[in-house]
mmCIF file of N, CA and C in Angstrom:
data_model
loop_
_atom_site.group_PDB
_atom_site.id
_atom_site.type_symbol
_atom_site.label_atom_id
_atom_site.label_comp_id
_atom_site.label_asym_id
_atom_site.label_seq_id
_atom_site.Cartn_x
_atom_site.Cartn_y
_atom_site.Cartn_z
ATOM 1 N N MET E 1 0.813 -1.192 0.000
ATOM 2 C CA MET E 1 0.000 0.000 0.000
ATOM 3 C C MET E 1 0.866 1.269 0.000
ATOM 4 N N ALA E 2 1.927 1.284 0.825
ATOM 5 C CA ALA E 2 2.821 2.433 0.877
ATOM 6 C C ALA E 2 3.532 2.613 -0.458
ATOM 7 N N ASP E 3 3.850 1.497 -1.110
ATOM 8 C CA ASP E 3 4.494 1.551 -2.418
ATOM 9 C C ASP E 3 3.593 2.228 -3.460
ATOM 10 N N GLN E 4 2.309 1.941 -3.387
ATOM 11 C CA GLN E 4 1.349 2.520 -4.326
ATOM 12 C C GLN E 4 1.217 4.032 -4.100
ATOM 13 N N ARG E 5 1.204 4.480 -2.824
ATOM 14 C CA ARG E 5 1.127 5.914 -2.527
ATOM 15 C C ARG E 5 2.372 6.642 -3.014
ATOM 16 N N ARG E 6 3.514 5.999 -2.860
ATOM 17 C CA ARG E 6 4.758 6.615 -3.302
ATOM 18 C C ARG E 6 4.735 6.840 -4.808
ATOM 19 N N LYS E 7 4.261 5.860 -5.579
ATOM 20 C CA LYS E 7 4.158 6.004 -7.035
ATOM 21 C C LYS E 7 3.196 7.124 -7.397
ATOM 22 N N LEU E 8 2.086 7.213 -6.687
ATOM 23 C CA LEU E 8 1.102 8.250 -6.953
ATOM 24 C C LEU E 8 1.696 9.628 -6.689
ATOM 25 N N ARG E 9 2.409 9.762 -5.573
ATOM 26 C CA ARG E 9 3.019 11.044 -5.248
ATOM 27 C C ARG E 9 4.066 11.437 -6.275
ATOM 28 N N SER E 10 4.916 10.515 -6.678
ATOM 29 C CA SER E 10 5.974 10.854 -7.628
ATOM 30 C C SER E 10 5.390 11.207 -8.998
ATOM 31 N N SER E 11 4.333 10.538 -9.407
ATOM 32 C CA SER E 11 3.734 10.884 -10.703
ATOM 33 C C SER E 11 3.045 12.239 -10.631
ATOM 34 N N THR E 12 2.497 12.599 -9.489
ATOM 35 C CA THR E 12 1.887 13.919 -9.314
ATOM 36 C C THR E 12 2.951 15.004 -9.414
ATOM 37 N N VAL E 13 4.089 14.774 -8.807
ATOM 38 C CA VAL E 13 5.190 15.736 -8.879
ATOM 39 C C VAL E 13 5.664 15.902 -10.313
ATOM 40 N N VAL E 14 5.814 14.800 -11.032
ATOM 41 C CA VAL E 14 6.277 14.855 -12.420
ATOM 42 C C VAL E 14 5.266 15.613 -13.279
ATOM 43 N N LEU E 15 3.988 15.280 -13.136
ATOM 44 C CA LEU E 15 2.966 15.960 -13.927
ATOM 45 C C LEU E 15 2.871 17.437 -13.582
ATOM 46 N N GLY E 16 2.966 17.759 -12.316
ATOM 47 C CA GLY E 16 2.946 19.166 -11.906
ATOM 48 C C GLY E 16 4.130 19.932 -12.453
ATOM 49 N N GLY E 17 5.299 19.318 -12.403
ATOM 50 C CA GLY E 17 6.504 19.950 -12.944
ATOM 51 C C GLY E 17 6.409 20.168 -14.445
ATOM 52 N N MET E 18 5.811 19.226 -15.148
ATOM 53 C CA MET E 18 5.647 19.377 -16.602
ATOM 54 C C MET E 18 4.684 20.512 -16.915
ATOM 55 N N GLY E 19 3.668 20.691 -16.079
ATOM 56 C CA GLY E 19 2.732 21.794 -16.274
ATOM 57 C C GLY E 19 3.415 23.140 -16.119
ATOM 58 N N VAL E 20 4.275 23.267 -15.124
ATOM 59 C CA VAL E 20 5.028 24.507 -14.917
ATOM 60 C C VAL E 20 5.956 24.765 -16.092
ATOM 61 N N LEU E 21 6.632 23.732 -16.556
ATOM 62 C CA LEU E 21 7.525 23.868 -17.702
ATOM 63 C C LEU E 21 6.752 24.287 -18.958
ATOM 64 N N ALA E 22 5.609 23.679 -19.191
ATOM 65 C CA ALA E 22 4.789 24.030 -20.361
ATOM 66 C C ALA E 22 4.326 25.473 -20.286
ATOM 67 N N ALA E 23 3.927 25.931 -19.116
ATOM 68 C CA ALA E 23 3.490 27.322 -18.959
ATOM 69 C C ALA E 23 4.634 28.288 -19.239
ATOM 70 N N ALA E 24 5.827 27.955 -18.765
ATOM 71 C CA ALA E 24 6.980 28.819 -18.997
ATOM 72 C C ALA E 24 7.326 28.885 -20.479
ATOM 73 N N LEU E 25 7.292 27.765 -21.160
ATOM 74 C CA LEU E 25 7.641 27.736 -22.578
ATOM 75 C C LEU E 25 6.614 28.451 -23.434
ATOM 76 N N THR E 26 5.347 28.290 -23.152
ATOM 77 C CA THR E 26 4.331 28.956 -23.973
ATOM 78 C C THR E 26 4.323 30.447 -23.729
ATOM 79 N N SER E 27 4.671 30.895 -22.538
ATOM 80 C CA SER E 27 4.692 32.331 -22.298
ATOM 81 C C SER E 27 5.848 32.991 -23.035
ATOM 82 N N CYS E 28 6.919 32.257 -23.284
ATOM 83 C CA CYS E 28 8.041 32.815 -24.030
ATOM 84 C C CYS E 28 7.674 33.014 -25.495
ATOM 85 N N GLY E 29 6.868 32.130 -26.046
ATOM 86 C CA GLY E 29 6.551 32.201 -27.461
ATOM 87 C C GLY E 29 5.371 33.080 -27.786
ATOM 88 N N SER E 30 4.597 33.480 -26.803
ATOM 89 C CA SER E 30 3.403 34.254 -27.094
ATOM 90 C C SER E 30 3.725 35.741 -27.147
ATOM 91 N N ASP E 31 2.949 36.451 -27.937
ATOM 92 C CA ASP E 31 3.118 37.891 -28.044
ATOM 93 C C ASP E 31 2.444 38.586 -26.875
ATOM 94 N N PRO E 32 3.019 39.677 -26.405
ATOM 95 C CA PRO E 32 2.348 40.441 -25.360
ATOM 96 C C PRO E 32 1.096 41.120 -25.928
ATOM 97 N N ASP E 33 0.180 41.486 -25.059
ATOM 98 C CA ASP E 33 -1.027 42.186 -25.462
ATOM 99 C C ASP E 33 -0.635 43.502 -26.129
ATOM 100 N N ARG E 34 -1.246 43.814 -27.267
ATOM 101 C CA ARG E 34 -0.883 45.044 -27.963
ATOM 102 C C ARG E 34 -2.122 45.733 -28.522
ATOM 103 N N ARG E 35 -2.010 47.047 -28.664
ATOM 104 C CA ARG E 35 -3.057 47.869 -29.255
ATOM 105 C C ARG E 35 -2.402 48.792 -30.268
ATOM 106 N N CYS E 36 -3.116 49.072 -31.347
ATOM 107 C CA CYS E 36 -2.630 50.037 -32.329
ATOM 108 C C CYS E 36 -3.102 51.417 -31.877
ATOM 109 N N VAL E 37 -2.164 52.325 -31.670
ATOM 110 C CA VAL E 37 -2.506 53.659 -31.176
ATOM 111 C C VAL E 37 -1.937 54.740 -32.089
ATOM 112 N N ASP E 38 -2.536 55.923 -31.999
ATOM 113 C CA ASP E 38 -2.024 57.105 -32.704
ATOM 114 C C ASP E 38 -1.044 57.804 -31.771
ATOM 115 N N ARG E 39 0.230 57.807 -32.153
ATOM 116 C CA ARG E 39 1.272 58.381 -31.301
ATOM 117 C C ARG E 39 1.100 59.882 -31.079
ATOM 118 N N ASP E 40 0.403 60.545 -31.992
ATOM 119 C CA ASP E 40 0.205 61.994 -31.864
ATOM 120 C C ASP E 40 -1.018 62.358 -31.032
ATOM 121 N N SER E 41 -1.736 61.368 -30.504
ATOM 122 C CA SER E 41 -3.001 61.646 -29.822
ATOM 123 C C SER E 41 -2.903 61.611 -28.305
ATOM 124 N N TYR E 42 -1.720 61.615 -27.743
ATOM 125 C CA TYR E 42 -1.581 61.436 -26.298
ATOM 126 C C TYR E 42 -2.255 62.559 -25.518
ATOM 127 N N GLU E 43 -3.052 62.166 -24.536
ATOM 128 C CA GLU E 43 -3.669 63.093 -23.596
ATOM 129 C C GLU E 43 -3.235 62.673 -22.203
ATOM 130 N N TYR E 44 -2.892 63.626 -21.360
ATOM 131 C CA TYR E 44 -2.374 63.327 -20.020
ATOM 132 C C TYR E 44 -3.361 62.484 -19.218
ATOM 133 N N VAL E 45 -4.634 62.780 -19.319
ATOM 134 C CA VAL E 45 -5.646 62.082 -18.523
ATOM 135 C C VAL E 45 -5.969 60.699 -19.092
ATOM 136 N N ASN E 46 -6.052 60.568 -20.432
ATOM 137 C CA ASN E 46 -6.522 59.334 -21.055
ATOM 138 C C ASN E 46 -5.436 58.428 -21.599
ATOM 139 N N GLY E 47 -4.363 58.981 -22.105
ATOM 140 C CA GLY E 47 -3.329 58.199 -22.770
ATOM 141 C C GLY E 47 -3.436 58.342 -24.278
ATOM 142 N N TYR E 48 -3.087 57.268 -25.017
ATOM 143 C CA TYR E 48 -3.113 57.286 -26.475
ATOM 144 C C TYR E 48 -4.449 56.775 -26.987
ATOM 145 N N LYS E 49 -4.949 57.404 -28.051
ATOM 146 C CA LYS E 49 -6.199 56.967 -28.661
ATOM 147 C C LYS E 49 -5.944 55.692 -29.466
ATOM 148 N N ILE E 50 -6.778 54.684 -29.242
ATOM 149 C CA ILE E 50 -6.662 53.417 -29.971
ATOM 150 C C ILE E 50 -7.286 53.594 -31.348
ATOM 151 N N VAL E 51 -6.571 53.153 -32.385
ATOM 152 C CA VAL E 51 -7.054 53.229 -33.764
ATOM 153 C C VAL E 51 -7.129 51.810 -34.325
ATOM 154 N N ALA E 52 -7.681 51.677 -35.507
ATOM 155 C CA ALA E 52 -7.834 50.368 -36.143
ATOM 156 C C ALA E 52 -6.477 49.707 -36.365
ATOM 157 N N ASP E 53 -6.433 48.380 -36.177
ATOM 158 C CA ASP E 53 -5.191 47.625 -36.344
ATOM 159 C C ASP E 53 -4.598 47.777 -37.741
ATOM 160 N N LYS E 54 -5.436 48.034 -38.736
ATOM 161 C CA LYS E 54 -4.929 48.166 -40.109
ATOM 162 C C LYS E 54 -3.956 49.334 -40.248
ATOM 163 N N ASN E 55 -3.994 50.291 -39.312
ATOM 164 C CA ASN E 55 -3.074 51.425 -39.353
ATOM 165 C C ASN E 55 -1.658 51.049 -38.935
ATOM 166 N N CYS E 56 -1.529 49.957 -38.205
ATOM 167 C CA CYS E 56 -0.215 49.477 -37.768
ATOM 168 C C CYS E 56 0.208 48.342 -38.678
ATOM 169 N N LYS E 57 1.396 48.410 -39.170
ATOM 170 C CA LYS E 57 1.911 47.308 -39.975
ATOM 171 C C LYS E 57 2.181 46.141 -39.061
ATOM 172 N N SER E 58 1.846 44.954 -39.482
ATOM 173 C CA SER E 58 2.062 43.766 -38.673
ATOM 174 C C SER E 58 3.544 43.597 -38.408
ATOM 175 N N GLY E 59 3.881 43.519 -37.124
ATOM 176 C CA GLY E 59 5.266 43.299 -36.746
ATOM 177 C C GLY E 59 6.088 44.555 -36.611
ATOM 178 N N SER E 60 5.569 45.705 -37.021
ATOM 179 C CA SER E 60 6.369 46.913 -36.881
ATOM 180 C C SER E 60 6.174 47.486 -35.498
ATOM 181 N N THR E 61 7.181 48.157 -35.003
ATOM 182 C CA THR E 61 7.081 48.766 -33.687
ATOM 183 C C THR E 61 6.795 50.249 -33.788
ATOM 184 N N SER E 62 6.987 50.821 -34.952
ATOM 185 C CA SER E 62 6.759 52.250 -35.079
ATOM 186 C C SER E 62 6.643 52.628 -36.549
ATOM 187 N N SER E 63 5.819 53.618 -36.805
ATOM 188 C CA SER E 63 5.744 54.157 -38.157
ATOM 189 C C SER E 63 6.075 55.632 -38.118
ATOM 190 N N SER E 64 7.001 55.998 -37.249
ATOM 191 C CA SER E 64 7.330 57.398 -37.051
ATOM 192 C C SER E 64 8.083 57.996 -38.239
ATOM 193 N N SER E 65 8.395 57.195 -39.248
ATOM 194 C CA SER E 65 9.081 57.709 -40.422
ATOM 195 C C SER E 65 8.157 58.563 -41.279
ATOM 196 N N GLY E 66 6.859 58.542 -40.982
ATOM 197 C CA GLY E 66 5.938 59.401 -41.703
ATOM 198 C C GLY E 66 5.282 58.736 -42.891
ATOM 199 N N LYS E 67 5.434 57.446 -43.075
ATOM 200 C CA LYS E 67 4.860 56.761 -44.232
ATOM 201 C C LYS E 67 3.342 56.814 -44.247
ATOM 202 N N ASN E 68 2.701 56.893 -43.072
ATOM 203 C CA ASN E 68 1.251 56.913 -43.008
ATOM 204 C C ASN E 68 0.679 58.322 -43.029
ATOM 205 N N ARG E 69 1.511 59.309 -43.193
ATOM 206 C CA ARG E 69 1.053 60.698 -43.181
ATOM 207 C C ARG E 69 0.992 61.263 -44.590
ATOM 208 N N LYS E 70 0.088 62.190 -44.785
ATOM 209 C CA LYS E 70 0.044 62.928 -46.047
ATOM 210 C C LYS E 70 1.110 64.015 -45.991
ATOM 211 N N SER E 71 1.634 64.392 -47.140
ATOM 212 C CA SER E 71 2.701 65.380 -47.152
ATOM 213 C C SER E 71 2.185 66.774 -46.834
ATOM 214 N N SER E 72 0.908 67.034 -47.064
ATOM 215 C CA SER E 72 0.360 68.331 -46.696
ATOM 216 C C SER E 72 0.190 68.388 -45.182
ATOM 217 N N GLY E 73 -0.043 69.552 -44.641
ATOM 218 C CA GLY E 73 -0.170 69.725 -43.209
ATOM 219 C C GLY E 73 -1.480 69.200 -42.650
ATOM 220 N N SER E 74 -2.359 68.702 -43.463
ATOM 221 C CA SER E 74 -3.663 68.247 -43.006
ATOM 222 C C SER E 74 -3.552 66.953 -42.210
ATOM 223 N N ARG E 75 -4.283 66.866 -41.087
ATOM 224 C CA ARG E 75 -4.286 65.653 -40.271
ATOM 225 C C ARG E 75 -5.545 64.834 -40.516
ATOM 226 N N THR E 76 -6.365 65.233 -41.448
ATOM 227 C CA THR E 76 -7.606 64.524 -41.706
ATOM 228 C C THR E 76 -7.320 63.148 -42.280
ATOM 229 N N GLY E 77 -7.757 62.113 -41.577
ATOM 230 C CA GLY E 77 -7.626 60.750 -42.058
ATOM 231 C C GLY E 77 -6.247 60.139 -41.952
ATOM 232 N N THR E 78 -5.308 60.807 -41.303
ATOM 233 C CA THR E 78 -3.970 60.235 -41.177
ATOM 234 C C THR E 78 -3.621 60.070 -39.701
ATOM 235 N N VAL E 79 -2.857 59.042 -39.417
ATOM 236 C CA VAL E 79 -2.404 58.806 -38.056
ATOM 237 C C VAL E 79 -0.952 58.362 -38.071
ATOM 238 N N ASP E 80 -0.255 58.665 -37.005
ATOM 239 C CA ASP E 80 1.093 58.151 -36.793
ATOM 240 C C ASP E 80 0.929 56.933 -35.891
ATOM 241 N N ALA E 81 0.609 55.798 -36.500
ATOM 242 C CA ALA E 81 0.221 54.605 -35.758
ATOM 243 C C ALA E 81 1.426 53.748 -35.381
ATOM 244 N N ALA E 82 1.307 53.119 -34.220
ATOM 245 C CA ALA E 82 2.336 52.198 -33.743
ATOM 246 C C ALA E 82 1.706 51.226 -32.762
ATOM 247 N N TRP E 83 2.335 50.048 -32.612
ATOM 248 C CA TRP E 83 1.862 49.071 -31.630
ATOM 249 C C TRP E 83 2.278 49.532 -30.250
ATOM 250 N N TYR E 84 1.332 49.465 -29.304
ATOM 251 C CA TYR E 84 1.546 49.861 -27.912
ATOM 252 C C TYR E 84 1.252 48.633 -27.067
ATOM 253 N N TYR E 85 2.247 48.146 -26.349
ATOM 254 C CA TYR E 85 2.171 46.848 -25.667
ATOM 255 C C TYR E 85 1.842 46.974 -24.179
ATOM 256 N N ASP E 86 1.106 45.967 -23.676
ATOM 257 C CA ASP E 86 0.821 45.798 -22.244
ATOM 258 C C ASP E 86 0.299 47.067 -21.584
ATOM 259 N N SER E 87 -0.704 47.659 -22.162
ATOM 260 C CA SER E 87 -1.256 48.899 -21.631
ATOM 261 C C SER E 87 -2.568 48.651 -20.903
ATOM 262 N N ASP E 88 -2.951 49.625 -20.087
ATOM 263 C CA ASP E 88 -4.277 49.632 -19.488
ATOM 264 C C ASP E 88 -5.205 50.273 -20.512
ATOM 265 N N VAL E 89 -6.345 49.642 -20.781
ATOM 266 C CA VAL E 89 -7.273 50.133 -21.801
ATOM 267 C C VAL E 89 -8.562 50.581 -21.135
ATOM 268 N N SER E 90 -9.022 51.787 -21.519
ATOM 269 C CA SER E 90 -10.268 52.307 -20.981
ATOM 270 C C SER E 90 -10.872 53.295 -21.964
ATOM 271 N N ALA E 91 -12.123 53.078 -22.329
ATOM 272 C CA ALA E 91 -12.901 53.996 -23.168
ATOM 273 C C ALA E 91 -12.179 54.393 -24.454
ATOM 274 N N GLY E 92 -11.552 53.440 -25.113
ATOM 275 C CA GLY E 92 -10.902 53.709 -26.390
ATOM 276 C C GLY E 92 -9.519 54.320 -26.293
ATOM 277 N N TYR E 93 -8.945 54.350 -25.102
ATOM 278 C CA TYR E 93 -7.604 54.887 -24.904
ATOM 279 C C TYR E 93 -6.734 53.852 -24.206
ATOM 280 N N ALA E 94 -5.433 53.908 -24.471
ATOM 281 C CA ALA E 94 -4.468 53.001 -23.858
ATOM 282 C C ALA E 94 -3.388 53.825 -23.159
ATOM 283 N N ASP E 95 -3.026 53.405 -21.943
ATOM 284 C CA ASP E 95 -2.021 54.144 -21.180
ATOM 285 C C ASP E 95 -1.179 53.179 -20.347
ATOM 286 N N TYR E 96 -0.058 53.650 -19.869
ATOM 287 C CA TYR E 96 0.858 52.901 -19.001
ATOM 288 C C TYR E 96 1.453 51.677 -19.697
ATOM 289 N N GLY E 97 1.661 51.756 -20.994
ATOM 290 C CA GLY E 97 2.260 50.660 -21.730
ATOM 291 C C GLY E 97 3.640 51.042 -22.232
ATOM 292 N N THR E 98 4.068 50.338 -23.273
ATOM 293 C CA THR E 98 5.368 50.609 -23.870
ATOM 294 C C THR E 98 5.296 50.366 -25.371
ATOM 295 N N PHE E 99 6.098 51.101 -26.128
ATOM 296 C CA PHE E 99 6.185 50.893 -27.570
ATOM 297 C C PHE E 99 7.227 49.825 -27.911
ATOM 298 N N SER E 100 7.944 49.351 -26.922
ATOM 299 C CA SER E 100 8.991 48.354 -27.120
ATOM 300 C C SER E 100 8.447 46.952 -26.855
ATOM 301 N N ARG E 101 8.424 46.101 -27.870
ATOM 302 C CA ARG E 101 7.926 44.736 -27.708
ATOM 303 C C ARG E 101 8.798 43.946 -26.735
ATOM 304 N N SER E 102 10.115 44.088 -26.860
ATOM 305 C CA SER E 102 11.014 43.321 -25.994
ATOM 306 C C SER E 102 10.859 43.739 -24.535
ATOM 307 N N GLU E 103 10.618 45.006 -24.281
ATOM 308 C CA GLU E 103 10.387 45.459 -22.911
ATOM 309 C C GLU E 103 9.081 44.885 -22.370
ATOM 310 N N ALA E 104 8.066 44.781 -23.209
ATOM 311 C CA ALA E 104 6.784 44.210 -22.793
ATOM 312 C C ALA E 104 6.936 42.732 -22.459
ATOM 313 N N VAL E 105 7.746 42.015 -23.221
ATOM 314 C CA VAL E 105 7.974 40.594 -22.945
ATOM 315 C C VAL E 105 8.704 40.444 -21.617
ATOM 316 N N ASP E 106 9.673 41.311 -21.334
ATOM 317 C CA ASP E 106 10.393 41.266 -20.062
ATOM 318 C C ASP E 106 9.460 41.503 -18.885
ATOM 319 N N ARG E 107 8.482 42.378 -19.052
ATOM 320 C CA ARG E 107 7.537 42.675 -17.975
ATOM 321 C C ARG E 107 6.680 41.472 -17.623
ATOM 322 N N ASP E 108 6.423 40.605 -18.606
ATOM 323 C CA ASP E 108 5.537 39.472 -18.386
ATOM 324 C C ASP E 108 6.153 38.386 -17.530
ATOM 325 N N GLY E 109 7.403 38.503 -17.189
ATOM 326 C CA GLY E 109 8.043 37.502 -16.349
ATOM 327 C C GLY E 109 8.812 36.494 -17.172
ATOM 328 N N PHE E 110 9.472 35.578 -16.516
ATOM 329 C CA PHE E 110 10.283 34.521 -17.105
ATOM 330 C C PHE E 110 11.460 35.048 -17.917
ATOM 331 N N GLY E 111 11.575 36.363 -18.174
ATOM 332 C CA GLY E 111 12.717 36.926 -18.884
ATOM 333 C C GLY E 111 12.965 36.298 -20.232
ATOM 334 N N CYS E 112 11.954 36.160 -21.047
ATOM 335 C CA CYS E 112 12.061 35.412 -22.286
ATOM 336 C C CYS E 112 12.638 36.212 -23.452
ATOM 337 N N SER E 113 12.841 37.512 -23.298
ATOM 338 C CA SER E 113 13.272 38.289 -24.449
ATOM 339 C C SER E 113 14.668 37.919 -24.913
ATOM 340 N N GLY E 114 15.473 37.330 -24.059
ATOM 341 C CA GLY E 114 16.818 36.931 -24.433
ATOM 342 C C GLY E 114 16.875 35.579 -25.099
ATOM 343 N N SER E 115 15.741 35.020 -25.438
ATOM 344 C CA SER E 115 15.729 33.660 -25.994
ATOM 345 C C SER E 115 16.065 33.623 -27.473
ATOM 346 N N GLY E 116 16.296 34.784 -28.072
ATOM 347 C CA GLY E 116 16.707 34.807 -29.467
ATOM 348 C C GLY E 116 15.571 34.962 -30.448
ATOM 349 N N SER E 117 14.359 35.140 -29.977
ATOM 350 C CA SER E 117 13.250 35.322 -30.931
ATOM 351 C C SER E 117 13.282 36.741 -31.457
ATOM 352 N N GLY E 118 12.982 36.897 -32.732
ATOM 353 C CA GLY E 118 12.987 38.202 -33.354
ATOM 354 C C GLY E 118 11.768 39.016 -32.960
ATOM 355 N N GLY E 119 11.868 40.314 -33.100
ATOM 356 C CA GLY E 119 10.749 41.184 -32.777
ATOM 357 C C GLY E 119 9.771 41.275 -33.910
ATOM 358 N N GLY E 120 8.661 40.596 -33.821
ATOM 359 C CA GLY E 120 7.570 40.741 -34.762
ATOM 360 C C GLY E 120 7.625 39.811 -35.866
#
């Protein structure tokens, strides 16, 4: 009977350890939460205005080069969009995040940004 309990305990430890390992590995490969925001829309009280994801290029961290802007001074229909990671979201605005994907991954724990995965 004691032998049977010992086997049960050791298999529970092994299964539990594998669960922890699986959680650590999947968190390294997953992308942090991100929102597409207009970098020119920052308000002290609200943060950055969230815009449609189509304004942010997939995998890019910034479009500050001006590619999404019209050359005239008009701001109608143009945004300086960028991915904003791990932010607090409220009423269409995002705040307290970061524009750096690698910094957002570091915040999530396990320190996975040094694992050699590329940004985006």
